mmCIF file of C-alpha atoms and ligand atoms in Angstrom:
data_model
loop_
_atom_site.group_PDB
_atom_site.id
_atom_site.type_symbol
_atom_site.label_atom_id
_atom_site.label_comp_id
_atom_site.label_asym_id
_atom_site.label_seq_id
_atom_site.Cartn_x
_atom_site.Cartn_y
_atom_site.Cartn_z
ATOM 1 C CA MET A 1282 234.489 55.887 277.876
ATOM 2 C CA SER A 1283 237.688 57.340 276.444
ATOM 3 C CA TRP A 1284 238.021 57.266 272.741
ATOM 4 C CA GLY A 1285 241.387 55.540 273.346
ATOM 5 C CA ALA A 1286 239.781 52.500 274.960
ATOM 6 C CA ARG A 1287 237.716 51.731 271.969
ATOM 7 C CA ASN A 1288 240.246 52.363 269.172
ATOM 8 C CA PRO A 1289 242.423 49.380 268.151
ATOM 9 C CA ASN A 1290 244.756 51.638 266.169
ATOM 10 C CA LEU A 1291 246.028 53.418 269.164
ATOM 11 C CA HIS A 1292 249.671 53.269 269.981
ATOM 12 C CA LEU A 1293 249.392 51.351 273.242
ATOM 13 C CA ARG A 1294 252.869 51.927 274.571
ATOM 14 C CA VAL A 1295 251.986 55.404 275.730
ATOM 15 C CA LYS A 1296 249.732 56.537 278.538
ATOM 16 C CA LEU A 1297 246.473 57.764 276.983
ATOM 17 C CA PRO A 1298 244.772 61.022 277.965
ATOM 18 C CA ILE A 1299 241.142 61.021 277.052
ATOM 19 C CA ILE A 1300 240.354 61.986 273.582
ATOM 20 C CA ASP A 1301 237.489 64.400 273.637
ATOM 21 C CA LYS A 1302 235.443 66.783 271.575
ATOM 22 C CA GLU A 1303 238.399 69.107 271.270
ATOM 23 C CA ASP A 1304 240.526 66.496 269.596
ATOM 24 C CA ILE A 1305 237.810 65.653 267.091
ATOM 25 C CA TYR A 1306 237.355 69.307 266.407
ATOM 26 C CA PHE A 1307 241.069 69.975 265.794
ATOM 27 C CA MET A 1308 241.430 66.868 263.631
ATOM 28 C CA ARG A 1309 238.531 67.923 261.506
ATOM 29 C CA ARG A 1310 240.273 71.284 261.091
ATOM 30 C CA ALA A 1311 243.482 69.534 260.062
ATOM 31 C CA LEU A 1312 241.509 67.491 257.515
ATOM 32 C CA ALA A 1313 239.936 70.682 256.152
ATOM 33 C CA LEU A 1314 243.308 72.249 255.881
ATOM 34 C CA ALA A 1315 244.653 69.187 254.138
ATOM 35 C CA LYS A 1316 241.913 69.371 251.526
ATOM 36 C CA ARG A 1317 243.140 72.798 250.418
ATOM 37 C CA GLY A 1318 245.956 70.906 248.702
ATOM 38 C CA ALA A 1319 243.427 68.895 246.558
ATOM 39 C CA GLY A 1320 244.628 68.390 242.981
ATOM 40 C CA LYS A 1321 248.089 69.684 243.717
ATOM 41 C CA THR A 1322 249.966 67.320 246.018
ATOM 42 C CA SER A 1323 250.343 64.054 244.025
ATOM 43 C CA PRO A 1324 252.211 61.946 244.203
ATOM 44 C CA ASN A 1325 252.377 63.211 247.828
ATOM 45 C CA PRO A 1326 249.344 62.971 250.182
ATOM 46 C CA MET A 1327 247.148 65.758 251.302
ATOM 47 C CA VAL A 1328 248.179 66.710 254.871
ATOM 48 C CA GLY A 1329 247.045 69.431 257.303
ATOM 49 C CA ALA A 1330 248.565 70.257 260.643
ATOM 50 C CA ILE A 1331 247.434 72.309 263.583
ATOM 51 C CA ILE A 1332 249.313 73.213 266.733
ATOM 52 C CA VAL A 1333 247.188 73.903 269.717
ATOM 53 C CA GLN A 1334 248.351 75.390 273.077
ATOM 54 C CA LYS A 1335 246.499 75.107 276.400
ATOM 55 C CA GLY A 1336 246.077 77.871 278.758
ATOM 56 C CA GLN A 1337 244.743 81.433 278.485
ATOM 57 C CA GLY A 1338 242.831 82.268 275.302
ATOM 58 C CA GLN A 1339 239.714 81.919 273.375
ATOM 59 C CA ARG A 1340 237.269 79.174 274.260
ATOM 60 C CA LEU A 1341 237.102 77.357 270.944
ATOM 61 C CA LEU A 1342 234.216 75.134 272.129
ATOM 62 C CA ARG A 1343 231.572 76.101 274.584
ATOM 63 C CA GLY A 1344 232.221 74.773 277.997
ATOM 64 C CA GLU A 1345 235.750 73.324 277.110
ATOM 65 C CA ARG A 1346 239.198 74.437 278.254
ATOM 66 C CA PRO A 1347 240.610 77.638 276.734
ATOM 67 C CA LEU A 1348 242.834 76.654 273.871
ATOM 68 C CA ARG A 1349 244.647 78.568 271.185
ATOM 69 C CA VAL A 1350 245.546 77.552 267.687
ATOM 70 C CA ILE A 1351 249.223 78.873 267.467
ATOM 71 C CA GLY A 1352 250.156 77.490 264.140
ATOM 72 C CA GLU A 1353 248.702 75.776 261.197
ATOM 73 C CA GLY A 1354 249.588 74.676 257.623
ATOM 74 C CA TYR A 1355 249.048 72.280 254.859
ATOM 75 C CA HIS A 1356 251.190 70.561 252.273
ATOM 76 C CA HIS A 1357 251.060 72.464 248.987
ATOM 77 C CA GLY A 1358 252.820 69.886 246.783
ATOM 78 C CA PRO A 1359 255.952 67.802 246.140
ATOM 79 C CA GLY A 1360 259.218 69.610 246.988
ATOM 80 C CA ILE A 1361 257.296 72.103 249.192
ATOM 81 C CA PRO A 1362 257.630 71.766 253.058
ATOM 82 C CA HIS A 1363 255.360 69.257 254.756
ATOM 83 C CA ALA A 1364 252.243 70.349 256.726
ATOM 84 C CA GLU A 1365 253.903 69.817 260.089
ATOM 85 C CA ALA A 1366 256.960 71.913 258.978
ATOM 86 C CA VAL A 1367 254.665 74.683 257.746
ATOM 87 C CA ALA A 1368 252.680 74.723 260.942
ATOM 88 C CA LEU A 1369 255.811 74.871 263.085
ATOM 89 C CA ALA A 1370 257.283 77.662 261.065
ATOM 90 C CA ASN A 1371 254.091 79.631 261.268
ATOM 91 C CA ALA A 1372 253.790 79.245 265.034
ATOM 92 C CA SER A 1373 252.944 82.587 266.662
ATOM 93 C CA GLU A 1374 254.514 81.712 269.986
ATOM 94 C CA SER A 1375 256.426 78.873 271.740
ATOM 95 C CA VAL A 1376 255.077 75.427 270.903
ATOM 96 C CA LYS A 1377 256.602 73.841 274.093
ATOM 97 C CA GLY A 1378 254.120 71.466 275.642
ATOM 98 C CA ALA A 1379 251.537 71.959 272.759
ATOM 99 C CA THR A 1380 249.581 69.316 270.886
ATOM 100 C CA LEU A 1381 250.042 68.851 267.102
ATOM 101 C CA TYR A 1382 247.176 67.345 265.144
ATOM 102 C CA THR A 1383 247.791 65.982 261.702
ATOM 103 C CA ASN A 1384 245.718 63.671 259.557
ATOM 104 C CA LEU A 1385 248.756 61.685 258.401
ATOM 105 C CA GLU A 1386 251.539 60.091 260.498
ATOM 106 C CA PRO A 1387 254.600 62.410 260.391
ATOM 107 C CA CYS A 1388 257.309 61.226 258.021
ATOM 108 C CA CYS A 1389 260.541 59.972 259.564
ATOM 109 C CA HIS A 1390 262.420 58.891 256.423
ATOM 110 C CA THR A 1391 265.365 60.522 254.564
ATOM 111 C CA LYS A 1392 266.466 60.196 250.911
ATOM 112 C CA LYS A 1393 263.556 62.434 249.802
ATOM 113 C CA ARG A 1394 262.831 65.932 248.843
ATOM 114 C CA THR A 1395 262.305 67.426 252.386
ATOM 115 C CA PRO A 1396 263.661 66.638 255.752
ATOM 116 C CA PRO A 1397 261.802 64.291 258.218
ATOM 117 C CA CYS A 1398 258.910 65.952 260.048
ATOM 118 C CA THR A 1399 259.704 63.809 263.196
ATOM 119 C CA ASP A 1400 263.072 65.619 263.617
ATOM 120 C CA ALA A 1401 261.352 69.000 263.456
ATOM 121 C CA ILE A 1402 258.698 67.844 265.940
ATOM 122 C CA LEU A 1403 261.264 66.451 268.364
ATOM 123 C CA LYS A 1404 263.304 69.649 268.305
ATOM 124 C CA SER A 1405 260.215 71.855 268.813
ATOM 125 C CA GLY A 1406 259.153 70.697 272.263
ATOM 126 C CA ILE A 1407 255.709 69.559 271.209
ATOM 127 C CA ALA A 1408 254.402 67.287 273.995
ATOM 128 C CA ARG A 1409 251.616 65.354 272.229
ATOM 129 C CA VAL A 1410 250.877 64.379 268.564
ATOM 130 C CA VAL A 1411 247.446 63.277 267.444
ATOM 131 C CA VAL A 1412 247.484 61.363 264.071
ATOM 132 C CA GLY A 1413 244.581 60.524 261.754
ATOM 133 C CA MET A 1414 246.113 57.521 259.985
ATOM 134 C CA LYS A 1415 249.336 55.785 259.593
ATOM 135 C CA ASP A 1416 251.399 56.682 256.493
ATOM 136 C CA PRO A 1417 251.192 53.626 254.168
ATOM 137 C CA ASN A 1418 254.457 54.560 252.591
ATOM 138 C CA PRO A 1419 256.557 51.427 253.277
ATOM 139 C CA ALA A 1420 259.487 53.726 254.387
ATOM 140 C CA VAL A 1421 257.165 55.153 257.130
ATOM 141 C CA ASN A 1422 254.328 52.805 257.991
ATOM 142 C CA GLY A 1423 254.283 53.253 261.822
ATOM 143 C CA LYS A 1424 257.954 54.241 262.156
ATOM 144 C CA GLY A 1425 257.134 57.869 262.466
ATOM 145 C CA ILE A 1426 254.785 57.179 265.313
ATOM 146 C CA GLN A 1427 257.402 54.960 266.901
ATOM 147 C CA VAL A 1428 260.212 57.525 266.682
ATOM 148 C CA LEU A 1429 257.991 60.181 268.393
ATOM 149 C CA SER A 1430 256.738 57.866 271.260
ATOM 150 C CA ASP A 1431 260.205 56.472 271.831
ATOM 151 C CA ALA A 1432 261.259 59.948 272.560
ATOM 152 C CA GLY A 1433 258.630 60.474 275.129
ATOM 153 C CA ILE A 1434 255.989 62.281 273.042
ATOM 154 C CA VAL A 1435 252.458 61.250 273.726
ATOM 155 C CA VAL A 1436 251.199 59.944 270.372
ATOM 156 C CA GLN A 1437 247.686 58.893 269.528
ATOM 157 C CA ALA A 1438 246.884 57.453 266.137
ATOM 158 C CA GLY A 1439 243.636 56.580 264.462
ATOM 159 C CA LEU A 1440 241.445 59.607 265.284
ATOM 160 C CA LEU A 1441 238.944 60.072 262.307
ATOM 161 C CA LYS A 1442 240.898 57.380 260.564
ATOM 162 C CA ASP A 1443 238.096 56.656 258.075
ATOM 163 C CA GLU A 1444 237.874 60.208 256.978
ATOM 164 C CA ALA A 1445 241.609 60.458 256.679
ATOM 165 C CA GLU A 1446 241.678 57.385 254.489
ATOM 166 C CA VAL A 1447 238.859 58.529 252.257
ATOM 167 C CA LEU A 1448 240.723 61.923 251.781
ATOM 168 C CA ASN A 1449 243.903 60.204 250.732
ATOM 169 C CA ALA A 1450 242.522 57.190 248.894
ATOM 170 C CA GLY A 1451 244.501 58.134 245.850
ATOM 171 C CA TYR A 1452 247.791 58.392 247.684
ATOM 172 C CA ILE A 1453 247.105 55.175 249.583
ATOM 173 C CA LYS A 1454 246.434 53.190 246.466
ATOM 174 C CA TRP A 1455 249.392 54.804 244.507
ATOM 175 C CA ILE A 1456 251.923 54.258 247.287
ATOM 176 C CA THR A 1457 250.929 50.640 247.853
ATOM 177 C CA THR A 1458 250.266 49.568 244.201
ATOM 178 C CA GLY A 1459 251.841 52.005 241.934
ATOM 179 C CA ARG A 1460 248.501 52.563 240.273
ATOM 180 C CA PRO A 1461 245.987 55.639 240.657
ATOM 181 C CA PHE A 1462 242.713 55.443 242.523
ATOM 182 C CA VAL A 1463 240.046 55.389 239.769
ATOM 183 C CA ILE A 1464 236.768 57.167 239.920
ATOM 184 C CA LEU A 1465 234.205 56.447 237.046
ATOM 185 C CA LYS A 1466 231.798 59.356 236.711
ATOM 186 C CA ALA A 1467 228.747 59.446 234.457
ATOM 187 C CA ALA A 1468 225.696 61.455 233.867
ATOM 188 C CA MET A 1469 222.799 59.479 232.565
ATOM 189 C CA THR A 1470 218.957 59.334 232.183
ATOM 190 C CA LEU A 1471 216.681 57.188 234.250
ATOM 191 C CA ASP A 1472 216.956 54.542 231.592
ATOM 192 C CA GLY A 1473 220.664 54.620 231.615
ATOM 193 C CA LYS A 1474 221.350 56.704 228.446
ATOM 194 C CA ILE A 1475 224.190 59.285 228.074
ATOM 195 C CA ALA A 1476 223.224 60.569 224.593
ATOM 196 C CA THR A 1477 220.677 60.323 221.842
ATOM 197 C CA LYS A 1478 221.261 58.140 218.814
ATOM 198 C CA THR A 1479 222.825 61.116 217.091
ATOM 199 C CA GLY A 1480 225.248 61.696 219.962
ATOM 200 C CA ALA A 1481 223.565 64.772 221.539
ATOM 201 C CA SER A 1482 224.387 64.786 225.128
ATOM 202 C CA ARG A 1483 224.435 68.418 226.316
ATOM 203 C CA TRP A 1484 223.012 68.420 228.874
ATOM 204 C CA ILE A 1485 221.701 65.314 230.374
ATOM 205 C CA THR A 1486 221.941 66.651 233.991
ATOM 206 C CA GLY A 1487 221.481 70.108 235.416
ATOM 207 C CA GLU A 1488 223.749 72.893 236.379
ATOM 208 C CA ALA A 1489 224.315 71.826 240.024
ATOM 209 C CA ALA A 1490 225.509 68.367 238.949
ATOM 210 C CA ARG A 1491 227.760 69.845 236.290
ATOM 211 C CA ARG A 1492 229.303 72.249 238.912
ATOM 212 C CA GLN A 1493 230.080 69.276 241.075
ATOM 213 C CA VAL A 1494 231.784 67.676 238.114
ATOM 214 C CA HIS A 1495 234.010 70.697 237.586
ATOM 215 C CA GLN A 1496 234.982 70.445 241.294
ATOM 216 C CA LEU A 1497 235.734 66.722 241.010
ATOM 217 C CA ARG A 1498 237.927 67.478 237.939
ATOM 218 C CA SER A 1499 239.887 70.045 239.736
ATOM 219 C CA SER A 1500 240.605 67.569 242.637
ATOM 220 C CA VAL A 1501 242.079 64.684 240.440
ATOM 221 C CA ASP A 1502 245.390 64.447 238.624
ATOM 222 C CA ALA A 1503 244.085 63.217 235.373
ATOM 223 C CA VAL A 1504 240.781 62.637 233.386
ATOM 224 C CA VAL A 1505 240.414 59.844 230.900
ATOM 225 C CA ILE A 1506 238.014 59.650 227.939
ATOM 226 C CA GLY A 1507 237.635 57.523 224.820
ATOM 227 C CA ILE A 1508 238.092 58.808 221.238
ATOM 228 C CA GLY A 1509 234.318 58.221 220.685
ATOM 229 C CA THR A 1510 233.443 60.968 223.148
ATOM 230 C CA VAL A 1511 236.076 63.216 221.710
ATOM 231 C CA ILE A 1512 234.586 62.903 218.237
ATOM 232 C CA ALA A 1513 230.915 63.200 219.435
ATOM 233 C CA ASP A 1514 231.360 66.147 221.976
ATOM 234 C CA ASP A 1515 234.827 67.760 221.310
ATOM 235 C CA PRO A 1516 235.090 68.449 225.013
ATOM 236 C CA MET A 1517 237.700 70.584 226.856
ATOM 237 C CA LEU A 1518 237.610 68.592 230.138
ATOM 238 C CA ILE A 1519 238.954 71.479 232.113
ATOM 239 C CA SER A 1520 237.644 72.830 235.466
ATOM 240 C CA ASN A 1521 235.923 76.225 234.959
ATOM 241 C CA LEU A 1522 236.208 77.054 238.630
ATOM 242 C CA LYS A 1523 238.411 80.085 239.469
ATOM 243 C CA GLY A 1524 241.834 79.393 240.829
ATOM 244 C CA ARG A 1525 241.449 75.708 240.344
ATOM 245 C CA THR A 1526 244.084 73.446 238.705
ATOM 246 C CA ASN A 1527 243.343 71.476 235.538
ATOM 247 C CA PRO A 1528 243.943 67.710 235.386
ATOM 248 C CA LEU A 1529 245.991 65.995 232.737
ATOM 249 C CA ARG A 1530 243.542 65.061 229.979
ATOM 250 C CA VAL A 1531 244.029 61.520 228.678
ATOM 251 C CA VAL A 1532 242.455 60.215 225.485
ATOM 252 C CA ILE A 1533 242.242 56.530 224.707
ATOM 253 C CA ASP A 1534 242.682 56.595 220.949
ATOM 254 C CA PRO A 1535 243.972 53.153 219.630
ATOM 255 C CA CYS A 1536 243.890 54.253 215.929
ATOM 256 C CA LEU A 1537 244.808 57.988 216.449
ATOM 257 C CA LYS A 1538 241.553 59.059 214.994
ATOM 258 C CA ILE A 1539 241.597 62.410 216.879
ATOM 259 C CA SER A 1540 241.259 65.516 214.769
ATOM 260 C CA LEU A 1541 244.224 67.919 214.832
ATOM 261 C CA SER A 1542 241.634 70.724 215.555
ATOM 262 C CA ALA A 1543 240.032 68.875 218.523
ATOM 263 C CA LYS A 1544 239.759 71.221 221.491
ATOM 264 C CA LEU A 1545 241.799 68.725 223.549
ATOM 265 C CA ILE A 1546 244.659 69.390 221.165
ATOM 266 C CA THR A 1547 244.286 73.147 220.453
ATOM 267 C CA SER A 1548 243.901 73.951 224.155
ATOM 268 C CA CYS A 1549 247.075 72.077 225.230
ATOM 269 C CA GLN A 1550 248.651 75.383 226.504
ATOM 270 C CA ILE A 1551 245.937 75.643 229.137
ATOM 271 C CA ALA A 1552 246.071 71.991 230.216
ATOM 272 C CA LYS A 1553 248.268 69.091 229.146
ATOM 273 C CA THR A 1554 246.847 66.340 226.919
ATOM 274 C CA LEU A 1555 248.130 62.834 226.647
ATOM 275 C CA ILE A 1556 247.042 60.421 223.882
ATOM 276 C CA LEU A 1557 247.203 56.617 224.357
ATOM 277 C CA THR A 1558 247.383 54.709 221.217
ATOM 278 C CA ASN A 1559 248.704 51.351 220.009
ATOM 279 C CA ASP A 1560 251.623 50.131 217.844
ATOM 280 C CA SER A 1561 249.557 50.001 214.701
ATOM 281 C CA ALA A 1562 248.652 53.753 214.631
ATOM 282 C CA SER A 1563 250.034 56.039 211.946
ATOM 283 C CA SER A 1564 253.498 57.497 212.878
ATOM 284 C CA ARG A 1565 252.867 60.453 210.590
ATOM 285 C CA LYS A 1566 249.765 61.331 212.534
ATOM 286 C CA GLN A 1567 251.625 60.896 215.801
ATOM 287 C CA LYS A 1568 254.357 63.403 214.711
ATOM 288 C CA GLN A 1569 251.658 65.939 213.691
ATOM 289 C CA ILE A 1570 249.969 65.600 217.080
ATOM 290 C CA GLU A 1571 253.351 65.905 218.881
ATOM 291 C CA HIS A 1572 254.267 68.913 216.806
ATOM 292 C CA LEU A 1573 251.195 70.658 218.280
ATOM 293 C CA GLY A 1574 252.553 69.975 221.840
ATOM 294 C CA VAL A 1575 250.526 66.858 222.737
ATOM 295 C CA GLU A 1576 252.324 63.731 224.033
ATOM 296 C CA VAL A 1577 251.460 60.348 222.492
ATOM 297 C CA ARG A 1578 252.247 57.003 224.134
ATOM 298 C CA ARG A 1579 252.040 53.707 222.267
ATOM 299 C CA PHE A 1580 250.972 50.388 223.715
ATOM 300 C CA PRO A 1581 251.190 46.867 222.191
ATOM 301 C CA TYR A 1582 248.409 46.174 219.772
ATOM 302 C CA ARG A 1583 245.447 44.265 221.283
ATOM 303 C CA LYS A 1584 242.236 43.525 219.452
ATOM 304 C CA GLU A 1585 240.065 44.473 222.474
ATOM 305 C CA GLY A 1586 241.724 47.825 222.916
ATOM 306 C CA ILE A 1587 244.492 49.124 225.175
ATOM 307 C CA PRO A 1588 244.185 47.083 228.531
ATOM 308 C CA PHE A 1589 243.349 49.271 231.479
ATOM 309 C CA ASP A 1590 245.968 47.798 233.738
ATOM 310 C CA GLY A 1591 248.609 48.991 231.307
ATOM 311 C CA ILE A 1592 247.031 52.449 231.258
ATOM 312 C CA LEU A 1593 246.953 52.649 235.119
ATOM 313 C CA LYS A 1594 250.576 51.416 235.347
ATOM 314 C CA THR A 1595 251.660 54.126 232.827
ATOM 315 C CA LEU A 1596 249.819 56.821 234.596
ATOM 316 C CA GLY A 1597 250.958 55.622 238.016
ATOM 317 C CA GLU A 1598 254.698 55.944 236.726
ATOM 318 C CA MET A 1599 253.849 59.450 235.885
ATOM 319 C CA GLY A 1600 252.848 60.177 239.533
ATOM 320 C CA ILE A 1601 249.039 60.166 238.852
ATOM 321 C CA CYS A 1602 247.398 59.192 242.021
ATOM 322 C CA ASN A 1603 243.778 60.176 241.372
ATOM 323 C CA LEU A 1604 242.170 59.429 238.014
ATOM 324 C CA LEU A 1605 238.710 60.248 236.834
ATOM 325 C CA ILE A 1606 237.129 58.365 233.940
ATOM 326 C CA GLU A 1607 234.615 60.342 232.087
ATOM 327 C CA GLY A 1608 232.986 57.855 229.779
ATOM 328 C CA GLY A 1609 231.773 56.985 226.733
ATOM 329 C CA GLY A 1610 229.857 53.803 227.090
ATOM 330 C CA ASN A 1611 232.726 51.826 225.745
ATOM 331 C CA VAL A 1612 235.434 53.155 228.072
ATOM 332 C CA ASN A 1613 233.017 52.910 231.034
ATOM 333 C CA GLY A 1614 232.219 49.227 230.215
ATOM 334 C CA ARG A 1615 235.804 48.086 229.667
ATOM 335 C CA SER A 1616 237.150 49.863 232.741
ATOM 336 C CA LEU A 1617 234.385 48.268 234.939
ATOM 337 C CA ARG A 1618 234.835 44.795 233.457
ATOM 338 C CA GLU A 1619 238.655 44.874 233.671
ATOM 339 C CA GLY A 1620 238.335 45.821 237.402
ATOM 340 C CA ALA A 1621 240.035 49.189 236.891
ATOM 341 C CA VAL A 1622 237.363 51.285 238.832
ATOM 342 C CA ASP A 1623 237.531 51.852 242.552
ATOM 343 C CA ARG A 1624 234.612 54.244 242.965
ATOM 344 C CA VAL A 1625 231.680 55.164 240.856
ATOM 345 C CA ILE A 1626 229.818 58.579 240.917
ATOM 346 C CA PHE A 1627 226.642 58.407 238.727
ATOM 347 C CA TYR A 1628 224.353 61.374 238.258
ATOM 348 C CA ILE A 1629 220.930 60.502 237.214
ATOM 349 C CA ALA A 1630 218.523 62.868 235.564
ATOM 350 C CA PRO A 1631 214.812 62.262 235.914
ATOM 351 C CA LYS A 1632 214.119 61.785 232.205
ATOM 352 C CA PHE A 1633 214.076 58.968 229.597
ATOM 353 C CA LEU A 1634 215.612 58.744 226.169
ATOM 354 C CA SER A 1635 214.394 55.270 225.458
ATOM 355 C CA GLY A 1636 215.292 52.987 222.591
ATOM 356 C CA ASP A 1637 218.155 50.633 221.760
ATOM 357 C CA ASP A 1638 220.010 53.202 219.610
ATOM 358 C CA ALA A 1639 220.438 55.926 222.249
ATOM 359 C CA LYS A 1640 223.874 55.597 223.807
ATOM 360 C CA ALA A 1641 224.109 53.422 226.874
ATOM 361 C CA VAL A 1642 226.209 54.494 229.882
ATOM 362 C CA VAL A 1643 227.918 51.121 230.101
ATOM 363 C CA SER A 1644 228.296 49.176 226.855
ATOM 364 C CA GLY A 1645 230.273 46.377 225.220
ATOM 365 C CA LYS A 1646 230.151 42.766 226.411
ATOM 366 C CA SER A 1647 227.271 41.963 228.833
ATOM 367 C CA ILE A 1648 227.630 39.890 231.986
ATOM 368 C CA SER A 1649 225.475 36.781 231.516
ATOM 369 C CA ARG A 1650 225.214 35.497 235.125
ATOM 370 C CA LEU A 1651 223.452 37.623 237.683
ATOM 371 C CA GLU A 1652 225.796 36.485 240.348
ATOM 372 C CA ALA A 1653 228.687 37.914 238.289
ATOM 373 C CA ALA A 1654 227.254 41.499 238.326
ATOM 374 C CA ILE A 1655 229.741 44.233 239.332
ATOM 375 C CA GLN A 1656 228.543 45.169 242.856
ATOM 376 C CA ILE A 1657 228.640 48.573 244.453
ATOM 377 C CA ALA A 1658 229.199 48.880 248.317
ATOM 378 C CA ASP A 1659 229.054 51.744 250.775
ATOM 379 C CA MET A 1660 226.420 53.387 248.577
ATOM 380 C CA LYS A 1661 225.666 57.042 249.098
ATOM 381 C CA ILE A 1662 222.667 58.831 247.627
ATOM 382 C CA SER A 1663 222.109 62.569 247.425
ATOM 383 C CA LYS A 1664 220.001 64.983 245.520
ATOM 384 C CA VAL A 1665 221.903 67.496 243.403
ATOM 385 C CA GLY A 1666 219.722 70.257 242.079
ATOM 386 C CA GLY A 1667 217.033 68.326 239.937
ATOM 387 C CA ASP A 1668 219.243 65.249 239.753
ATOM 388 C CA ILE A 1669 220.232 62.285 241.926
ATOM 389 C CA CYS A 1670 223.809 61.264 242.656
ATOM 390 C CA ILE A 1671 224.597 57.732 243.480
ATOM 391 C CA SER A 1672 228.116 56.940 244.521
ATOM 392 C CA GLY A 1673 229.962 53.986 245.978
ATOM 393 C CA MET A 1674 232.975 51.633 246.027
ATOM 394 C CA VAL A 1675 233.228 48.942 243.428
ATOM 395 C CA GLN A 1676 233.525 45.584 245.256
ATOM 396 C CA LYS A 1677 236.722 43.770 244.051
ATOM 397 C CA LYS A 1678 236.200 40.243 243.051
HETATM 398 C C1 AOF B 1034 254.343 64.298 256.269
HETATM 399 N N1 AOF B 1034 253.618 65.476 256.000
HETATM 400 O O1 AOF B 1034 252.831 67.007 254.693
HETATM 401 C C2 AOF B 1034 253.531 64.999 253.717
HETATM 402 C C3 AOF B 1034 254.138 63.693 254.106
HETATM 403 O O2 AOF B 1034 259.557 63.964 248.897
HETATM 404 P P1 AOF B 1034 259.038 64.547 250.213
HETATM 405 O O3 AOF B 1034 260.096 65.026 251.129
HETATM 406 O O4 AOF B 1034 257.858 65.589 249.977
HETATM 407 O O5 AOF B 1034 258.357 63.302 250.992
HETATM 408 C C4 AOF B 1034 257.171 62.657 250.503
HETATM 409 C C5 AOF B 1034 256.873 61.584 251.447
HETATM 410 O O6 AOF B 1034 256.534 62.098 252.750
HETATM 411 C C6 AOF B 1034 255.468 60.808 250.988
HETATM 412 O O7 AOF B 1034 255.672 59.741 250.194
HETATM 413 C C7 AOF B 1034 254.868 60.571 252.325
HETATM 414 O O8 AOF B 1034 255.449 59.430 252.948
HETATM 415 C C8 AOF B 1034 255.332 61.656 253.150
HETATM 416 N N2 AOF B 1034 254.359 62.792 253.051
HETATM 417 N N3 AOF B 1034 254.484 63.325 255.350
HETATM 418 O O9 AOF B 1034 254.547 64.070 257.469
HETATM 419 C C9 AOF B 1034 253.339 65.886 254.821
HETATM 420 N N4 AOF B 1034 253.219 65.304 252.498
HETATM 421 ZN ZN1 ZN B 1035 256.931 65.045 256.657
#
């Protein structure tokens, strides 16, 4: 059966050639290219594009038609040409009659930083465009596909759609809600502790898990922690991987307790730090912090702390699409209870700390009814070095 017959997202106004192994292969390559932009493209999506020409050439898949990749590219960031434009510009020969694979619907809108990709595709003579997912930007949202198919290009949308949507979860949430996609990450013992009663937490999990966390940090736009963790651990929160970008480091510090010698302040030339506080915090301390190059933003005073929705709205306005929360029990608890978390990634080390005074991974108010428990769906489990990683999506109530 052709892939097209099964997929409800196909653009049905065009005659469908059979989607086969080749299409999946090239879409996977487009997705892999798109990923190279991780941590750099926000508030734009990660997009990869590949142009493939039929005819003479290398057989890319055993037993399949000879095909040549004649151009490829990915989106490097806002203000820089889009993936399709890069692939077209890089093409090593004529693209007439070729197929273009891209994980996101080509843009067709104007009044933005770069020209519409649909114009470039139409001019180029490309005959077929295979798309991973629709662009949820209300200015596009299917119109790019429409423009291309109206002009006689064979367009097929929805190939590896789930993978495309996972890749751009941050962009999808930001462009549709104005708020970032939030990942809550924690490293804990089997009994759910993140530190001893004295606050010692280095290290709960092994090297492999910590390496994954550095990778995660370099793929998000911002990392959030609470002042409790800053005081206990004095962390840097940067990615120590070569050539990787560092996220904006955000501290929730309602009373501006942060020390002026905290690493998050003294290292602000390496990576930016933003402190979120409330109205009642000392203006003098704010000036001292700002003098050292760190931005401070104030929120209206609330006894329970700064509401997460306000934090997400503020970060969204700054163009943050992907946010990583790196605990403390208090911040973990509040973010989960306030419904701010989209995805959790928990590393579990096979050890116990025991006791009521060791620090719990999720603290604060408890949930009294079992039916009201915060539920995780699409759970994935993997072994990372000597630890276990459990991840999944938080089910929204
Ligand atoms: C594509 N290919 O590689 C990207 C697209 O301000 P601009 O000109 O960079 O446009 C940003 C919008 O373009 C963004 O909100 C999204 O709708 C689309 N991004 N589209 O065809 C790309 N990055
Ligand atoms: Zn574009």
